[in-house]
Short mmCIF file of C-alpha atoms in Angstrom, two decimals:
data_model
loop_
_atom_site.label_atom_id
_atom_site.label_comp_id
_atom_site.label_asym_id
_atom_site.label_seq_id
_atom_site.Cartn_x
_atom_site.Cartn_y
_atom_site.Cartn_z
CA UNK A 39 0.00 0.00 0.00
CA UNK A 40 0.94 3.47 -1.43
CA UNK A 41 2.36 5.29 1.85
CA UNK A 42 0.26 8.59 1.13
CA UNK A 43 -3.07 6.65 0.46
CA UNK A 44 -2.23 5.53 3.78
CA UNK A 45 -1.58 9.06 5.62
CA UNK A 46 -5.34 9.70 4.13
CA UNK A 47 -7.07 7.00 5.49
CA UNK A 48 -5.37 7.45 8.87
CA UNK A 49 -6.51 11.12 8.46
CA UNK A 50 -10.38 9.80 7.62
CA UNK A 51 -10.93 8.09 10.03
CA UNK A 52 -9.02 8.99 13.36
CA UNK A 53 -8.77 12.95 13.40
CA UNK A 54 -11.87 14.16 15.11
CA UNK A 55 -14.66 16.30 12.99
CA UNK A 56 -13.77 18.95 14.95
CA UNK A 57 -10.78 19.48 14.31
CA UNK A 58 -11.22 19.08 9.83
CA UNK A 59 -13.69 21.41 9.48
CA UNK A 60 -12.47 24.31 11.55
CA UNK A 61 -14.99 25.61 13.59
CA UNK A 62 -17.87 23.80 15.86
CA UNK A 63 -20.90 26.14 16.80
CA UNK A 64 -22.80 26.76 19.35
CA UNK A 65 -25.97 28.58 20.16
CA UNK A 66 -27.80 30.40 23.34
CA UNK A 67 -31.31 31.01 24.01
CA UNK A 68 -32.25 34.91 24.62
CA UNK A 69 -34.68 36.76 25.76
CA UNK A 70 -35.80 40.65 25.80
CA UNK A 71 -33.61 43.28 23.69
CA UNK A 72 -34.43 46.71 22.38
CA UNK A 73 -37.23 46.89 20.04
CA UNK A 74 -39.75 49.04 18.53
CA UNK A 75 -43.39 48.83 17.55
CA UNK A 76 -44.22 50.75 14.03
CA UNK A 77 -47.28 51.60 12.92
CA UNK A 78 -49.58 53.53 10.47
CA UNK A 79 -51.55 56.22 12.10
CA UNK A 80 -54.60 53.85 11.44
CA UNK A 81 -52.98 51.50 13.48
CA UNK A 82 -51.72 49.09 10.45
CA UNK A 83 -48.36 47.79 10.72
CA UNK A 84 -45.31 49.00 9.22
CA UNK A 85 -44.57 45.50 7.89
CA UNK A 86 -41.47 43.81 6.30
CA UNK A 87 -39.74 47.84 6.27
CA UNK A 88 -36.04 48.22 6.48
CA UNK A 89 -34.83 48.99 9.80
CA UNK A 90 -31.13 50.75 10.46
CA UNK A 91 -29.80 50.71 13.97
CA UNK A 92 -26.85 53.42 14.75
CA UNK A 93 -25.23 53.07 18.18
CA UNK A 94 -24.13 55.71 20.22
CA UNK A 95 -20.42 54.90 19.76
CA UNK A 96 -21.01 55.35 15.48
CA UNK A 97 -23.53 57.14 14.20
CA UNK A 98 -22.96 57.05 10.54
CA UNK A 99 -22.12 53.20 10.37
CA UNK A 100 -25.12 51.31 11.17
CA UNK A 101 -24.94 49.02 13.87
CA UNK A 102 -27.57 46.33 12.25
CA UNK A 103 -30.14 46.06 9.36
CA UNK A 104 -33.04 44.26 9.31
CA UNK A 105 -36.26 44.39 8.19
CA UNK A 106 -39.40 44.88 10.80
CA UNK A 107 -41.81 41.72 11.14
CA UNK A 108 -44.97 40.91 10.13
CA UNK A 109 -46.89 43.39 13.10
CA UNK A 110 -43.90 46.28 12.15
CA UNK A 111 -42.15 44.89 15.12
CA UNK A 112 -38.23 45.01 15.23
CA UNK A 113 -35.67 44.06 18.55
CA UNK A 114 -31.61 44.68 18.41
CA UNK A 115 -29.35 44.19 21.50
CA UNK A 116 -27.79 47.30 22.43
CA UNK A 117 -24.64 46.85 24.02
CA UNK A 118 -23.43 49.87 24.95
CA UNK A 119 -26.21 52.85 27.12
CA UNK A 120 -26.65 56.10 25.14
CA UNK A 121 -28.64 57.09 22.70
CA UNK A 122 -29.71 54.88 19.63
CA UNK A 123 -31.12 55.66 16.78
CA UNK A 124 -33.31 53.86 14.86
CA UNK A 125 -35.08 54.57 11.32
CA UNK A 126 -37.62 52.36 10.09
CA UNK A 127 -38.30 53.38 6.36
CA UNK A 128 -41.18 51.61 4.20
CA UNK A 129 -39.85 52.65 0.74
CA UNK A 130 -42.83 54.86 0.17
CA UNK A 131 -42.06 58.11 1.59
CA UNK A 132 -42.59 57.01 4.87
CA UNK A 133 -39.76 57.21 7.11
CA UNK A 134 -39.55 56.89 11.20
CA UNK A 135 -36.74 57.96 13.31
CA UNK A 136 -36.68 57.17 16.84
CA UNK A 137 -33.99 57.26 19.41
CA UNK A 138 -34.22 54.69 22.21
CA UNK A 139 -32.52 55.45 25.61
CA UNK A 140 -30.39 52.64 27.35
CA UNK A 141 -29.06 53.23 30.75
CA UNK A 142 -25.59 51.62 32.04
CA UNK A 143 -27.16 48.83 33.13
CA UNK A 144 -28.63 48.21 29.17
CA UNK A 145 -32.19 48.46 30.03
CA UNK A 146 -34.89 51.19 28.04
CA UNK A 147 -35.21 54.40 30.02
CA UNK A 148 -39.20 54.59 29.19
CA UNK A 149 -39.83 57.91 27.11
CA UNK A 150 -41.93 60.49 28.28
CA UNK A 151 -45.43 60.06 27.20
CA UNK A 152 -45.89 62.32 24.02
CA UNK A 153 -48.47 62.42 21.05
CA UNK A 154 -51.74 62.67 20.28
CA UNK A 155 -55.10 60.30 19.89
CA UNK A 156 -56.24 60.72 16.15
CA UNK A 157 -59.21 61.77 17.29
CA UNK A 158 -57.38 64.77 19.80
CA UNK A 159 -55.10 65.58 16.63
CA UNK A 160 -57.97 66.04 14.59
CA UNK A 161 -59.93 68.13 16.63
CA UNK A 162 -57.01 70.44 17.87
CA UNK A 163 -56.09 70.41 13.67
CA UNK A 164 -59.60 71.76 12.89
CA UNK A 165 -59.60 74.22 15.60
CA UNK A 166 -56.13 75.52 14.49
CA UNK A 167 -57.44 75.78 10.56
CA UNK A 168 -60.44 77.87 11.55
CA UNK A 169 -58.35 79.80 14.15
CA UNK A 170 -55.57 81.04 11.60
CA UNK A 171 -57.96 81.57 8.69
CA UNK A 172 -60.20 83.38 11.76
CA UNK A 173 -56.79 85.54 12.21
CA UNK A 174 -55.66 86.65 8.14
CA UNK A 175 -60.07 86.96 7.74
CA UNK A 176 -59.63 89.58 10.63
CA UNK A 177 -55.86 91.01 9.47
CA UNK A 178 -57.54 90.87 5.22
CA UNK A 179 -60.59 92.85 7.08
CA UNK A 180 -58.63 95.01 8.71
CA UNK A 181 -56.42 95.85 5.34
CA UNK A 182 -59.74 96.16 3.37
CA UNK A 183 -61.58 98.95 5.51
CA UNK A 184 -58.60 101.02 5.32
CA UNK B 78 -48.24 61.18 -0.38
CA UNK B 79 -46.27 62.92 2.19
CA UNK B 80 -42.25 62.60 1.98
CA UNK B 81 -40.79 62.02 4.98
CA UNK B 82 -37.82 64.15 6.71
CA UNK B 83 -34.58 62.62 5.92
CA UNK B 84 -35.28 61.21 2.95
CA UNK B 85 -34.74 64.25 0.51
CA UNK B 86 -31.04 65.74 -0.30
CA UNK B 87 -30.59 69.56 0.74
CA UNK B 88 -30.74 70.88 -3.01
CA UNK B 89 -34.21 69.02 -3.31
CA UNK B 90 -35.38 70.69 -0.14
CA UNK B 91 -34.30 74.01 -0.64
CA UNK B 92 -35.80 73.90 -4.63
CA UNK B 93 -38.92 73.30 -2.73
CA UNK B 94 -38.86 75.26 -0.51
CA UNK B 95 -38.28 78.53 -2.43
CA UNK B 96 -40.72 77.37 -5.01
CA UNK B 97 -43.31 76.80 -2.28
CA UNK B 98 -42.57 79.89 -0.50
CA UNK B 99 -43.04 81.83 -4.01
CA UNK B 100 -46.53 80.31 -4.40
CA UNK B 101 -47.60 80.90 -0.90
CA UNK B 102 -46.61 84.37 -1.38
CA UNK B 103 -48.77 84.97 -4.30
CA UNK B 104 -51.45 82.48 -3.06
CA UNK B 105 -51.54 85.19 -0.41
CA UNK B 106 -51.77 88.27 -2.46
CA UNK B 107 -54.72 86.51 -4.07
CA UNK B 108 -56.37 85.93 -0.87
CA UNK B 109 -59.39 88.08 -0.84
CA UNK B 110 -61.16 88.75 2.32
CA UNK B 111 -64.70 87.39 0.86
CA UNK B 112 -62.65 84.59 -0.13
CA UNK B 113 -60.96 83.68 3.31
CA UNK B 114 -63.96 81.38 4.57
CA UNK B 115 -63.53 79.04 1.58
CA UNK B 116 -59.97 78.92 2.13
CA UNK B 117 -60.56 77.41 5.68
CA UNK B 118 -63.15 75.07 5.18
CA UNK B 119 -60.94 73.51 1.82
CA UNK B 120 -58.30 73.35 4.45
CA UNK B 121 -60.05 72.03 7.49
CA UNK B 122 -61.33 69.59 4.44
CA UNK B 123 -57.81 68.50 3.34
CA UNK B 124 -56.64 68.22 6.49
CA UNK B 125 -59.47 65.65 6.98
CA UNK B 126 -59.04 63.61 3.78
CA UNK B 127 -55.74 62.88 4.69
CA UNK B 128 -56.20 60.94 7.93
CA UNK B 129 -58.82 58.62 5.37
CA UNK B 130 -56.01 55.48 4.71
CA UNK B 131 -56.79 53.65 2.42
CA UNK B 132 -54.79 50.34 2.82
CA UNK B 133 -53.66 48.45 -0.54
CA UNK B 134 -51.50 45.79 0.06
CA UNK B 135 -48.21 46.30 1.71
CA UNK B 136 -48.72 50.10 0.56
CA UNK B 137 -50.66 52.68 2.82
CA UNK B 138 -52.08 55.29 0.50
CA UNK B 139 -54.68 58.02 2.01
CA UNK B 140 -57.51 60.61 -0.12
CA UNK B 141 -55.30 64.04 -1.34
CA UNK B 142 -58.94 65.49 -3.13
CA UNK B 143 -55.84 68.42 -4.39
CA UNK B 144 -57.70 68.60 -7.62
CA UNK B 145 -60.71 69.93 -6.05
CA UNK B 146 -59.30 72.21 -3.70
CA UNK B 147 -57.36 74.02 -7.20
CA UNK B 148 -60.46 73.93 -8.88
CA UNK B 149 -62.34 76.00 -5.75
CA UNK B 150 -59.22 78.05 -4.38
CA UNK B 151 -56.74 78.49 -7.36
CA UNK B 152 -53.41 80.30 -6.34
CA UNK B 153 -54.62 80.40 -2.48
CA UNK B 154 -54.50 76.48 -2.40
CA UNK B 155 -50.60 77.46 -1.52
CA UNK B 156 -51.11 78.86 1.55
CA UNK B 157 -53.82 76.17 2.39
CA UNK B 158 -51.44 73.33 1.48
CA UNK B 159 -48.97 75.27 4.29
CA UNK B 160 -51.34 75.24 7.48
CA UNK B 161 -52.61 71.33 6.12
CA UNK B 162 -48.73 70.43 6.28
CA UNK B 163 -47.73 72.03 9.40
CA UNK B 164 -50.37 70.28 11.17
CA UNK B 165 -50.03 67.24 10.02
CA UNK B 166 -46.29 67.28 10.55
CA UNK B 167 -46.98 68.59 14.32
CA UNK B 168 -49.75 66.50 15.25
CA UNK B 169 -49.65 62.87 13.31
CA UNK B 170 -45.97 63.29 12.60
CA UNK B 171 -46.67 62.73 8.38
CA UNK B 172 -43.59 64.61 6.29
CA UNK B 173 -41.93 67.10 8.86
CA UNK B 174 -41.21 70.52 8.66
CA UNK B 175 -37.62 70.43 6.65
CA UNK B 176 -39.94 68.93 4.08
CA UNK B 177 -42.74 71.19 3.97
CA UNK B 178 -41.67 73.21 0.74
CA UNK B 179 -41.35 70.24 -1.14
CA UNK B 180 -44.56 68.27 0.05
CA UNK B 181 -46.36 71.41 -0.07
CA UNK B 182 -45.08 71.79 -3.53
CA UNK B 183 -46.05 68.47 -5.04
CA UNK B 184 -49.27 69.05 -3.93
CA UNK B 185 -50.09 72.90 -4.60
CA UNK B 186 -48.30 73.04 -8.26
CA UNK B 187 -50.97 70.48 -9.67
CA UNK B 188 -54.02 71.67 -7.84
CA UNK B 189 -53.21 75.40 -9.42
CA UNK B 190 -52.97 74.15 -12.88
CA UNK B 191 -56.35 71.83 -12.34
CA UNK B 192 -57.94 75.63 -11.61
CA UNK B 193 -56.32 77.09 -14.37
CA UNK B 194 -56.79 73.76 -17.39
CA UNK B 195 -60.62 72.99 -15.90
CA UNK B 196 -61.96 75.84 -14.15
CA UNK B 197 -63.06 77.45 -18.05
CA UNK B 198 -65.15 73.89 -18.86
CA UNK B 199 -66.41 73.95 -15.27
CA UNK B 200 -67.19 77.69 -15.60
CA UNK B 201 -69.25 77.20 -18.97
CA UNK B 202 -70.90 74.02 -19.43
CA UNK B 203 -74.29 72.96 -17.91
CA UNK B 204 -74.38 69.38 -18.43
CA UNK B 205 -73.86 67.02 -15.35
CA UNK B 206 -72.25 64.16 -17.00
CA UNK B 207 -69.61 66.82 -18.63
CA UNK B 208 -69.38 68.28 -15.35
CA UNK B 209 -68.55 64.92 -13.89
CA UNK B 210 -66.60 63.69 -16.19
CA UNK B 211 -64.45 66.68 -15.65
CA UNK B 212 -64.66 66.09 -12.33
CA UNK B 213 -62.94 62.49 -13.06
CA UNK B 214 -60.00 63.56 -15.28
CA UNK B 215 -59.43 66.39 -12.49
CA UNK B 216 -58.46 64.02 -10.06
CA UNK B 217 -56.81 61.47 -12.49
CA UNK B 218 -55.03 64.54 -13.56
CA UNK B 219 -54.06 65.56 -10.27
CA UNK B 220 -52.84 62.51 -8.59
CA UNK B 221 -51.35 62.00 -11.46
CA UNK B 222 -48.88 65.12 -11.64
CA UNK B 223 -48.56 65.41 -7.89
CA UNK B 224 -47.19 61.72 -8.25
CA UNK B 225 -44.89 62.94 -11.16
CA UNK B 226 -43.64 65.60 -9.22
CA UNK B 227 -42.81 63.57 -5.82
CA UNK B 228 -41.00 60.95 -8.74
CA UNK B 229 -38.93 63.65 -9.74
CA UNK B 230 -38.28 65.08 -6.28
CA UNK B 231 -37.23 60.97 -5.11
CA UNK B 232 -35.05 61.29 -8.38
CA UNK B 233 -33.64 64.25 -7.95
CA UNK B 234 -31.86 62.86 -4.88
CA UNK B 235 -30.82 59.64 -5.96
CA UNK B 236 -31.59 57.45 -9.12
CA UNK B 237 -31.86 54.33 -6.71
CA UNK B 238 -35.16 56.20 -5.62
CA UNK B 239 -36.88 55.43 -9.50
CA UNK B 240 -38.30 52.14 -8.48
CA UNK B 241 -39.71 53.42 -5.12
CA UNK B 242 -41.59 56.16 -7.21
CA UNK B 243 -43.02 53.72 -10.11
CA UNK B 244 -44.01 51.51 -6.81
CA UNK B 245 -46.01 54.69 -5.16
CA UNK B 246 -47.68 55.35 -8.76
CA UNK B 247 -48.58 52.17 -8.90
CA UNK B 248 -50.20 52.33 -5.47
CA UNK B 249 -52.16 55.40 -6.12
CA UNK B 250 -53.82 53.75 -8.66
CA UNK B 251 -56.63 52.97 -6.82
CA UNK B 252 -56.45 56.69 -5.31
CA UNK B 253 -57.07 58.24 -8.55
CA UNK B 254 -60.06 56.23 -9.29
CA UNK B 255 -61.92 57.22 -6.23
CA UNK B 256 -60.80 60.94 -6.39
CA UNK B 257 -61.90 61.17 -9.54
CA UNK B 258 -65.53 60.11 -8.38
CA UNK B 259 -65.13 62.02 -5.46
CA UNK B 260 -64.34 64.98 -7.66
CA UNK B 261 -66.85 64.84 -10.15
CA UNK B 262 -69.80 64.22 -7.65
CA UNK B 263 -68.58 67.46 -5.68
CA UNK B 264 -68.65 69.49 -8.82
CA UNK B 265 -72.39 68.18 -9.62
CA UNK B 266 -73.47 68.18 -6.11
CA UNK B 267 -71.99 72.03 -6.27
CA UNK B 268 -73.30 73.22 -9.47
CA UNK B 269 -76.61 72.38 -8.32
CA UNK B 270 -76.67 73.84 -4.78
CA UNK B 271 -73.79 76.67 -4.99
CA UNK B 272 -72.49 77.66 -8.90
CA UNK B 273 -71.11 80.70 -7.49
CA UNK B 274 -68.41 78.78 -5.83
CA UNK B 275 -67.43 77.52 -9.15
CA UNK B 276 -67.89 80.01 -10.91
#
């Protein structure tokens, strides 16, 4: 037997699997992360829209890409506390930008409540329509009697 | 059909912007005071057909009605399109204020030429179905252009931005359908109970 064709067959079948293909993997379970929640004023989802992350540490290289889920929901895993920035853009004009608080210990410092209800932002909207017009009908008045 | 902020490069924005601010200017001069009631119900009614969504697919499209409003306000649908904007940038967070010349834009320019290109067939015939059928290719026409112009604004920043545009013309479709009955059954229902305002 050829000396070489021997060398292979020793390597076959004696040199673990580890060990000829480089690398072995492993995998962890995890829960909770950073995420956000995108959707429509009418309360449809922001589905399947590319997501950029941007860490405090870079903000011009983004940190990870993705694409939000089904329900416009996306999670990262910050791993540094600061500021990060998140836009969510659906490719038709509509784009979100959002910037998530993490404290030292890499938890969400909750936001301030902000926004309105639809139904508030349409009522203060009408009210604000008919109060400027009400203001250039009075300052076009005004310009007209003299 | 709003654009959202950072989305636009700053020669896009500023373009629109000065062309905006030029139209609200004049839309302003134009304002009469007899005419200032008008104005604000348009408004309070654009503001309204905006929040209607209408949702097609993975796209989210929502009623403009910009035809109409240039048909009943001409020039003055500038300043109208400003306060509609600002609001809706404020309060539902749709566009954003760096934007506001060029939304404002892509929505004003088309709604002025629908006053001047259909207000003389509007003016003169009595007919209902020609009145109607104006009424359809106004908001056809009007979609249409404002969806031309937010193309060419998408362009303007970035070629890669072609396919998103052909995508939202394709979306609005639908959009210019119902306008366009929307539109014509305004312009009946108002030649019938108020030709003065068309007239």
């Amino acid at each position: 037997m050829r000396p070489l064709f021997v060398i292979y067959l020793i390597i076959f079948f004696f040199v673990p699997g580890g060990f000829c293909f480089g690398h072995g993997l492993q995998h962890t379970e995890i829960q909770g992360g950073v995420g956000l929640a995108v959707l429509y004023d009418d309360g449809t989802p922001m589905s399947y829209c590319e997501v950029k992350v941007y860490s405090p540490a870079d903000g011009e290289t983004e940190f990870q890409q993705g694409l939000t889920d089904k329900n416009g929901r996306f999670l990262f895993y910050a791993d540094v506390s600061g500021e990060w920035r998140i836009t969510v853009d659906d490719g038709m004009g509509h784009l979100v930008q959002h910037q998530i608080t993490v404290d030292p210990q890499l938890t969400v410092v909750p936001p301030a409540a902000t926004g309105y209800s639809r139904r508030q932002g349409t009522i203060i909207g009408l009210s604000l329509i008919f109060g400027i017009f009400g203001l250039i009908s009075m300052f076009t008045g005004l310009v007209k009697r003299k | 059909m709003h654009i959202s902020e950072g989305i636009l490069g700053g020669p896009v924005l500023l373009t629109g912007a000065v062309l905006s601010m030029s139209g609200i200017v004049y839309g302003l001069y134009k304002l009469d005071h007899d005419q200032v009631p008008k104005v604000a119900i348009v408004s309070a009614a654009l503001f309204v057909a905006s929040l209607i969504h209408i949702p097609l697919g993975p796209a989210n499209v929502h009623l403009i009605l910009n035809g109409i409003a240039g048909l009943l306000l001409g020039w003055t649908v500038f300043p109208a399109y400003l306060v509609v904007l600002v609001l809706h940038a404020m309060l539902f967070q749709f566009g954003g204020l760096t934007v506001l010349g060029v939304n404002t834009f892509n929505l004003a320019l088309p709604a002025v030429l629908c006053y001047y290109f259909f207000k003389p067939l509007v003016r003169r015939t009595e007919r209902k179905s020609v009145l109607f059928g104006a009424g359809v290719v106004i908001g056809f026409f009007s979609i249409g252009l404002s969806i031309f112009c937010l193309g060419l604004s998408l362009y303007s920043t970035g070629p890669e931005f072609l396919g998103v545009a052909g995508i939202i013309a394709f979306s609005h479709l639908p959009v210019m359908v119902v306008e366009g009955a929307i539109t014509g059954s305004v312009i009946v229902f108002l030649h019938q109970v108020r030709p003065d305002i068309l007239g």
